[in-house]
Amino acid sequence: MRFQVPQFIETEEKIIGPFTIKQFIFITIGGMLLFLIFFLVTPGWFVILAIPVIAITLSLALIKVAEMPLYLYLAHALSFAFNPKRYIYRPDQEEINHGPK
């Protein structure tokens, strides 16, 4: 009995058009925010507010930094910035476990 082995397990599947489900969710949330802004403000303010919303939405959905999505990169950067960094020298400790290799 033969089994089919998955080939590209590292890449996310394109669900809706050229977008993955995460990208589609980001774009949908940005679109809903634009829809809300459209009905809450005047047309002049809408254009002013829409430009940053579109830029942030598309950058979070589409840009990759160091082969990872921008939203994940920003999450790691914020985690590093706000978590405590205390390194203690212990001469009696022989081995440091860095996790699986």
mmCIF file with all atom_site columns, C-alpha atoms in Angstrom:
data_model
loop_
_atom_site.group_PDB
_atom_site.id
_atom_site.type_symbol
_atom_site.label_atom_id
_atom_site.label_alt_id
_atom_site.label_comp_id
_atom_site.label_asym_id
_atom_site.label_entity_id
_atom_site.label_seq_id
_atom_site.pdbx_PDB_ins_code
_atom_site.Cartn_x
_atom_site.Cartn_y
_atom_site.Cartn_z
_atom_site.occupancy
_atom_site.B_iso_or_equiv
_atom_site.pdbx_formal_charge
_atom_site.auth_seq_id
_atom_site.auth_comp_id
_atom_site.auth_asym_id
_atom_site.auth_atom_id
_atom_site.pdbx_PDB_model_num
ATOM 1   C CA . MET A 1 1   ? 0.000   0.000  0.000  1.00 0.00 ? 1   MET A CA 1
ATOM 2   C CA . ARG A 1 2   ? 1.491   3.349  -1.063 1.00 0.00 ? 2   ARG A CA 1
ATOM 3   C CA . PHE A 1 3   ? 0.891   6.662  0.649  1.00 0.00 ? 3   PHE A CA 1
ATOM 4   C CA . GLN A 1 4   ? 1.204   10.081 -0.891 1.00 0.00 ? 4   GLN A CA 1
ATOM 5   C CA . VAL A 1 5   ? 3.798   12.164 0.969  1.00 0.00 ? 5   VAL A CA 1
ATOM 6   C CA . PRO A 1 6   ? 3.122   15.926 1.204  1.00 0.00 ? 6   PRO A CA 1
ATOM 7   C CA . GLN A 1 7   ? 5.735   17.887 -0.747 1.00 0.00 ? 7   GLN A CA 1
ATOM 8   C CA . PHE A 1 8   ? 5.640   21.535 0.294  1.00 0.00 ? 8   PHE A CA 1
ATOM 9   C CA . ILE A 1 9   ? 4.841   21.525 4.005  1.00 0.00 ? 9   ILE A CA 1
ATOM 10  C CA . GLU A 1 10  ? 6.774   24.763 4.649  1.00 0.00 ? 10  GLU A CA 1
ATOM 11  C CA . THR A 1 11  ? 4.572   26.933 2.405  1.00 0.00 ? 11  THR A CA 1
ATOM 12  C CA . GLU A 1 12  ? 1.063   28.001 3.303  1.00 0.00 ? 12  GLU A CA 1
ATOM 13  C CA . GLU A 1 13  ? -1.718  27.023 0.957  1.00 0.00 ? 13  GLU A CA 1
ATOM 14  C CA . LYS A 1 14  ? -3.295  29.705 -1.218 1.00 0.00 ? 14  LYS A CA 1
ATOM 15  C CA . ILE A 1 15  ? -6.938  29.586 -0.182 1.00 0.00 ? 15  ILE A CA 1
ATOM 16  C CA . ILE A 1 16  ? -8.602  32.647 -1.695 1.00 0.00 ? 16  ILE A CA 1
ATOM 17  C CA . GLY A 1 17  ? -7.051  33.799 -4.966 1.00 0.00 ? 17  GLY A CA 1
ATOM 18  C CA . PRO A 1 18  ? -3.344  34.539 -4.537 1.00 0.00 ? 18  PRO A CA 1
ATOM 19  C CA . PHE A 1 19  ? -3.730  35.018 -0.756 1.00 0.00 ? 19  PHE A CA 1
ATOM 20  C CA . THR A 1 20  ? -3.286  32.681 2.176  1.00 0.00 ? 20  THR A CA 1
ATOM 21  C CA . ILE A 1 21  ? -6.000  32.642 4.829  1.00 0.00 ? 21  ILE A CA 1
ATOM 22  C CA . LYS A 1 22  ? -3.945  34.915 7.141  1.00 0.00 ? 22  LYS A CA 1
ATOM 23  C CA . GLN A 1 23  ? -3.364  37.452 4.371  1.00 0.00 ? 23  GLN A CA 1
ATOM 24  C CA . PHE A 1 24  ? -7.051  37.349 3.474  1.00 0.00 ? 24  PHE A CA 1
ATOM 25  C CA . ILE A 1 25  ? -8.020  37.970 7.122  1.00 0.00 ? 25  ILE A CA 1
ATOM 26  C CA . PHE A 1 26  ? -5.693  41.002 7.340  1.00 0.00 ? 26  PHE A CA 1
ATOM 27  C CA . ILE A 1 27  ? -7.083  42.453 4.097  1.00 0.00 ? 27  ILE A CA 1
ATOM 28  C CA . THR A 1 28  ? -10.674 41.772 5.210  1.00 0.00 ? 28  THR A CA 1
ATOM 29  C CA . ILE A 1 29  ? -10.143 43.521 8.559  1.00 0.00 ? 29  ILE A CA 1
ATOM 30  C CA . GLY A 1 30  ? -8.549  46.486 6.758  1.00 0.00 ? 30  GLY A CA 1
ATOM 31  C CA . GLY A 1 31  ? -11.478 46.615 4.329  1.00 0.00 ? 31  GLY A CA 1
ATOM 32  C CA . MET A 1 32  ? -14.001 46.550 7.174  1.00 0.00 ? 32  MET A CA 1
ATOM 33  C CA . LEU A 1 33  ? -12.108 49.362 8.903  1.00 0.00 ? 33  LEU A CA 1
ATOM 34  C CA . LEU A 1 34  ? -12.180 51.410 5.682  1.00 0.00 ? 34  LEU A CA 1
ATOM 35  C CA . PHE A 1 35  ? -15.899 50.703 5.314  1.00 0.00 ? 35  PHE A CA 1
ATOM 36  C CA . LEU A 1 36  ? -16.494 51.953 8.868  1.00 0.00 ? 36  LEU A CA 1
ATOM 37  C CA . ILE A 1 37  ? -14.356 55.064 8.355  1.00 0.00 ? 37  ILE A CA 1
ATOM 38  C CA . PHE A 1 38  ? -16.187 55.810 5.081  1.00 0.00 ? 38  PHE A CA 1
ATOM 39  C CA . PHE A 1 39  ? -19.520 56.142 6.894  1.00 0.00 ? 39  PHE A CA 1
ATOM 40  C CA . LEU A 1 40  ? -18.203 57.939 9.977  1.00 0.00 ? 40  LEU A CA 1
ATOM 41  C CA . VAL A 1 41  ? -16.221 60.830 8.471  1.00 0.00 ? 41  VAL A CA 1
ATOM 42  C CA . THR A 1 42  ? -16.486 63.324 5.622  1.00 0.00 ? 42  THR A CA 1
ATOM 43  C CA . PRO A 1 43  ? -14.957 62.480 2.218  1.00 0.00 ? 43  PRO A CA 1
ATOM 44  C CA . GLY A 1 44  ? -11.914 64.710 2.788  1.00 0.00 ? 44  GLY A CA 1
ATOM 45  C CA . TRP A 1 45  ? -11.097 63.029 6.090  1.00 0.00 ? 45  TRP A CA 1
ATOM 46  C CA . PHE A 1 46  ? -11.774 59.629 4.577  1.00 0.00 ? 46  PHE A CA 1
ATOM 47  C CA . VAL A 1 47  ? -8.963  60.068 2.049  1.00 0.00 ? 47  VAL A CA 1
ATOM 48  C CA . ILE A 1 48  ? -6.590  61.265 4.775  1.00 0.00 ? 48  ILE A CA 1
ATOM 49  C CA . LEU A 1 49  ? -7.447  58.342 7.067  1.00 0.00 ? 49  LEU A CA 1
ATOM 50  C CA . ALA A 1 50  ? -7.673  55.721 4.317  1.00 0.00 ? 50  ALA A CA 1
ATOM 51  C CA . ILE A 1 51  ? -4.093  56.086 3.097  1.00 0.00 ? 51  ILE A CA 1
ATOM 52  C CA . PRO A 1 52  ? -2.424  54.934 6.367  1.00 0.00 ? 52  PRO A CA 1
ATOM 53  C CA . VAL A 1 53  ? -5.025  52.191 6.884  1.00 0.00 ? 53  VAL A CA 1
ATOM 54  C CA . ILE A 1 54  ? -4.388  50.827 3.386  1.00 0.00 ? 54  ILE A CA 1
ATOM 55  C CA . ALA A 1 55  ? -0.606  51.077 3.814  1.00 0.00 ? 55  ALA A CA 1
ATOM 56  C CA . ILE A 1 56  ? -0.623  49.287 7.180  1.00 0.00 ? 56  ILE A CA 1
ATOM 57  C CA . THR A 1 57  ? -3.077  46.635 6.009  1.00 0.00 ? 57  THR A CA 1
ATOM 58  C CA . LEU A 1 58  ? -1.176  45.782 2.841  1.00 0.00 ? 58  LEU A CA 1
ATOM 59  C CA . SER A 1 59  ? 2.208   45.828 4.552  1.00 0.00 ? 59  SER A CA 1
ATOM 60  C CA . LEU A 1 60  ? 1.028   43.498 7.332  1.00 0.00 ? 60  LEU A CA 1
ATOM 61  C CA . ALA A 1 61  ? -0.550  41.161 4.796  1.00 0.00 ? 61  ALA A CA 1
ATOM 62  C CA . LEU A 1 62  ? 2.069   41.089 2.040  1.00 0.00 ? 62  LEU A CA 1
ATOM 63  C CA . ILE A 1 63  ? 5.556   42.161 3.212  1.00 0.00 ? 63  ILE A CA 1
ATOM 64  C CA . LYS A 1 64  ? 8.063   39.586 4.437  1.00 0.00 ? 64  LYS A CA 1
ATOM 65  C CA . VAL A 1 65  ? 11.168  40.436 6.483  1.00 0.00 ? 65  VAL A CA 1
ATOM 66  C CA . ALA A 1 66  ? 13.872  37.791 6.925  1.00 0.00 ? 66  ALA A CA 1
ATOM 67  C CA . GLU A 1 67  ? 11.608  35.192 5.288  1.00 0.00 ? 67  GLU A CA 1
ATOM 68  C CA . MET A 1 68  ? 8.815   35.719 7.847  1.00 0.00 ? 68  MET A CA 1
ATOM 69  C CA . PRO A 1 69  ? 5.632   37.803 7.604  1.00 0.00 ? 69  PRO A CA 1
ATOM 70  C CA . LEU A 1 70  ? 5.858   41.374 8.880  1.00 0.00 ? 70  LEU A CA 1
ATOM 71  C CA . TYR A 1 71  ? 3.246   40.832 11.617 1.00 0.00 ? 71  TYR A CA 1
ATOM 72  C CA . LEU A 1 72  ? 5.270   37.930 13.036 1.00 0.00 ? 72  LEU A CA 1
ATOM 73  C CA . TYR A 1 73  ? 8.523   39.903 12.765 1.00 0.00 ? 73  TYR A CA 1
ATOM 74  C CA . LEU A 1 74  ? 6.944   42.818 14.657 1.00 0.00 ? 74  LEU A CA 1
ATOM 75  C CA . ALA A 1 75  ? 5.601   40.437 17.318 1.00 0.00 ? 75  ALA A CA 1
ATOM 76  C CA . HIS A 1 76  ? 9.091   39.009 17.855 1.00 0.00 ? 76  HIS A CA 1
ATOM 77  C CA . ALA A 1 77  ? 10.629  42.495 17.964 1.00 0.00 ? 77  ALA A CA 1
ATOM 78  C CA . LEU A 1 78  ? 8.100   43.706 20.553 1.00 0.00 ? 78  LEU A CA 1
ATOM 79  C CA . SER A 1 79  ? 8.567   40.556 22.608 1.00 0.00 ? 79  SER A CA 1
ATOM 80  C CA . PHE A 1 80  ? 12.328  41.062 22.606 1.00 0.00 ? 80  PHE A CA 1
ATOM 81  C CA . ALA A 1 81  ? 11.995  44.751 23.458 1.00 0.00 ? 81  ALA A CA 1
ATOM 82  C CA . PHE A 1 82  ? 9.644   44.327 26.407 1.00 0.00 ? 82  PHE A CA 1
ATOM 83  C CA . ASN A 1 83  ? 10.708  41.012 27.951 1.00 0.00 ? 83  ASN A CA 1
ATOM 84  C CA . PRO A 1 84  ? 13.395  41.115 30.646 1.00 0.00 ? 84  PRO A CA 1
ATOM 85  C CA . LYS A 1 85  ? 16.948  40.346 29.560 1.00 0.00 ? 85  LYS A CA 1
ATOM 86  C CA . ARG A 1 86  ? 19.003  39.161 32.478 1.00 0.00 ? 86  ARG A CA 1
ATOM 87  C CA . TYR A 1 87  ? 21.960  36.889 31.918 1.00 0.00 ? 87  TYR A CA 1
ATOM 88  C CA . ILE A 1 88  ? 23.606  35.455 35.018 1.00 0.00 ? 88  ILE A CA 1
ATOM 89  C CA . TYR A 1 89  ? 27.080  33.961 34.957 1.00 0.00 ? 89  TYR A CA 1
ATOM 90  C CA . ARG A 1 90  ? 27.190  30.638 36.778 1.00 0.00 ? 90  ARG A CA 1
ATOM 91  C CA . PRO A 1 91  ? 30.675  29.111 36.647 1.00 0.00 ? 91  PRO A CA 1
ATOM 92  C CA . ASP A 1 92  ? 29.518  25.769 38.071 1.00 0.00 ? 92  ASP A CA 1
ATOM 93  C CA . GLN A 1 93  ? 26.965  25.252 35.314 1.00 0.00 ? 93  GLN A CA 1
ATOM 94  C CA . GLU A 1 94  ? 28.583  23.022 32.688 1.00 0.00 ? 94  GLU A CA 1
ATOM 95  C CA . GLU A 1 95  ? 26.142  22.825 29.808 1.00 0.00 ? 95  GLU A CA 1
ATOM 96  C CA . ILE A 1 96  ? 23.606  25.267 28.456 1.00 0.00 ? 96  ILE A CA 1
ATOM 97  C CA . ASN A 1 97  ? 20.559  23.739 26.830 1.00 0.00 ? 97  ASN A CA 1
ATOM 98  C CA . HIS A 1 98  ? 19.632  25.775 23.752 1.00 0.00 ? 98  HIS A CA 1
ATOM 99  C CA . GLY A 1 99  ? 16.731  23.543 22.804 1.00 0.00 ? 99  GLY A CA 1
ATOM 100 C CA . PRO A 1 100 ? 16.445  21.078 19.937 1.00 0.00 ? 100 PRO A CA 1
ATOM 101 C CA . LYS A 1 101 ? 18.862  21.386 17.031 1.00 0.00 ? 101 LYS A CA 1
#
